[in-house]
XYZ file of C-alpha atoms in Angstrom:
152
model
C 74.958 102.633 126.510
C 76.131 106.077 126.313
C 75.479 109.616 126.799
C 74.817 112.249 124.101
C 75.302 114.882 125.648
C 79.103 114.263 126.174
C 79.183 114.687 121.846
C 76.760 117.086 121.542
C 76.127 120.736 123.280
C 74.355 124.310 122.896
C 76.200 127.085 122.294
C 73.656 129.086 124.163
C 73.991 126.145 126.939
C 69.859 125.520 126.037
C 68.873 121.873 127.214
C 68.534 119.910 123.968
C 65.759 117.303 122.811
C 67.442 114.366 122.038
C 66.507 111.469 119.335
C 67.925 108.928 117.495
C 67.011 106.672 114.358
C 68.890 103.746 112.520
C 69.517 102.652 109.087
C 68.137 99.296 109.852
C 65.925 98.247 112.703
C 67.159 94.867 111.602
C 70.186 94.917 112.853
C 70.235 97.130 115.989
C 67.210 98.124 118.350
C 68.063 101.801 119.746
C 65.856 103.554 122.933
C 66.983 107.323 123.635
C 65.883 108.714 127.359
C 67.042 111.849 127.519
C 70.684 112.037 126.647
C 71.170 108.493 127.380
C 71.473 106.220 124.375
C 70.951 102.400 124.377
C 72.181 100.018 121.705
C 71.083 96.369 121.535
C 72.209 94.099 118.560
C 69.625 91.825 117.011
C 71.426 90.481 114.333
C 74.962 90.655 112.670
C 75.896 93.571 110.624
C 76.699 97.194 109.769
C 74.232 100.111 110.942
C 74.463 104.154 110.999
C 72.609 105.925 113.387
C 71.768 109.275 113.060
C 71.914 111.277 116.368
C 70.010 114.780 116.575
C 70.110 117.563 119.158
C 67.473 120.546 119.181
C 66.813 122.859 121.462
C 64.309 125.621 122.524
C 64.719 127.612 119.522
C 64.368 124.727 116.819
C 67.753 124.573 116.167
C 69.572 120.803 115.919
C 73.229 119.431 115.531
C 73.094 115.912 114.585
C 76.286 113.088 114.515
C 76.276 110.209 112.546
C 78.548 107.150 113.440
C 77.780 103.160 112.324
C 77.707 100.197 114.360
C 78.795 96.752 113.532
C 77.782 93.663 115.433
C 79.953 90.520 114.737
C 80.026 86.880 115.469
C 82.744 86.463 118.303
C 83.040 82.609 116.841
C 83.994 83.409 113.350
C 87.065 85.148 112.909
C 85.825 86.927 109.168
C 83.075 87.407 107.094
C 82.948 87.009 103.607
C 80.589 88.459 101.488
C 78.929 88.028 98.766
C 79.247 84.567 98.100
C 78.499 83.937 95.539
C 80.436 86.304 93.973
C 79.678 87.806 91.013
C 82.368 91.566 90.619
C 83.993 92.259 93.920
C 84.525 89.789 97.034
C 85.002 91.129 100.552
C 86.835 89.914 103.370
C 86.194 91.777 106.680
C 88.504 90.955 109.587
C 87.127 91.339 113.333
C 89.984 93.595 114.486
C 93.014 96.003 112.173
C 95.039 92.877 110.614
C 97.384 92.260 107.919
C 95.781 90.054 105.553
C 97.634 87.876 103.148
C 95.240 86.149 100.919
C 95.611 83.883 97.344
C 92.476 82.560 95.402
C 92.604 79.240 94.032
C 90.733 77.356 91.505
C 88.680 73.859 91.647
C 92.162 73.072 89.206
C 94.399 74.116 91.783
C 95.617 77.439 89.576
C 96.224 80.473 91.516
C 94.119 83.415 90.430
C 94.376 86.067 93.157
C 97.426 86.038 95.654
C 97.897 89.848 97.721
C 98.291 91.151 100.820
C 96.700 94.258 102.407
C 95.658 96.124 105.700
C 92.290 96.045 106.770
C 89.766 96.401 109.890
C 86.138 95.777 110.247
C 85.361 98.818 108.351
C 87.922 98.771 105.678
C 87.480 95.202 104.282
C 89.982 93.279 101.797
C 88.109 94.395 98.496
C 89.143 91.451 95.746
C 88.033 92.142 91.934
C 86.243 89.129 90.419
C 85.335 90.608 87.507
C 87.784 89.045 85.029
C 87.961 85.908 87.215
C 85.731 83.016 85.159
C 82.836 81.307 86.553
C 83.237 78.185 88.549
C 84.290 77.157 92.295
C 87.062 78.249 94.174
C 89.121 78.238 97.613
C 89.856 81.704 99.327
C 93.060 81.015 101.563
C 93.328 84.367 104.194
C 96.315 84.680 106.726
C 95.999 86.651 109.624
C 96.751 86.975 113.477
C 98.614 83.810 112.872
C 95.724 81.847 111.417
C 95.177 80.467 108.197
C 91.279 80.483 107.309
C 89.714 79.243 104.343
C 86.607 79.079 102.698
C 84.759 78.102 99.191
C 83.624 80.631 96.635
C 81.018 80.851 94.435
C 81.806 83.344 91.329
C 78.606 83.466 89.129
């Protein structure tokens, strides 16, 4: 819950109208009384909602800021899978993520570190990477995770 009116304000110090919509009502159920906004995940994943002010005189100021809702239990997601030009690996919190790719022959085809948060996700290019099965090896906050990839 929060308060729109502490991002939002008339010049001419009018009382605005406020309202709010999302991107997907899957995700993220949204109720607006007054000023006051409430957010309520329904399922996991990324949303922008689209604030609006307006007061007497028809005029609006809007703000526009997403939402992600993640599972507490796994520590990334990785998406798509399968894979068919670029893999992502979003983290749950800003990390340093060292990651390698390797086949169902045990050759390496990807190994690369970057930085990256829940909105900034380690973007890997499968595009010249052949069909076929692979393991996706990511180190971060002191864990080793791994998981099996699809590329189409």
């Amino acid at each position: 819950t929060f308060d729109l009116s502490e991002f939002m304000s008339d010049p001419d110090e009018e009382v605005l109208e406020y309202s709010c919509e999302v991107s997907s009502t899957n995700n993220l159920q949204i109720k607006v009384d007054g000023s006051k906004v409430e957010l309520r995940a329904l399922n996991f994943g990324d949303t922008v909602v689209k604030g609006r002010g307006k007061d007497a005189k028809g005029k609006t100021c809007t703000l526009e800021f997403r939402v992600l809702a993640l599972d507490e239990e796994v520590p990334m997601d990785v998406y798509p899978n399968p894979v068919v030009n670029t893999l992502y690996i979003r983290v749950h919190q800003p990390s340093n993520v060292k990651y390698e790719i390797v086949s169902a022959t045990g050759t390496k085809v990807v190994k690369d570190e970057c930085e990256a948060d829940p909105f900034n996700p380690v973007e890997i290019d499968f595009r010249n990477i052949a069909p076929g099965r692979y393991v996706l090896s990511a180190f971060f906050d002191g864990k080793d995770h791994r998981m099996n990839i699809v590329k189409n």
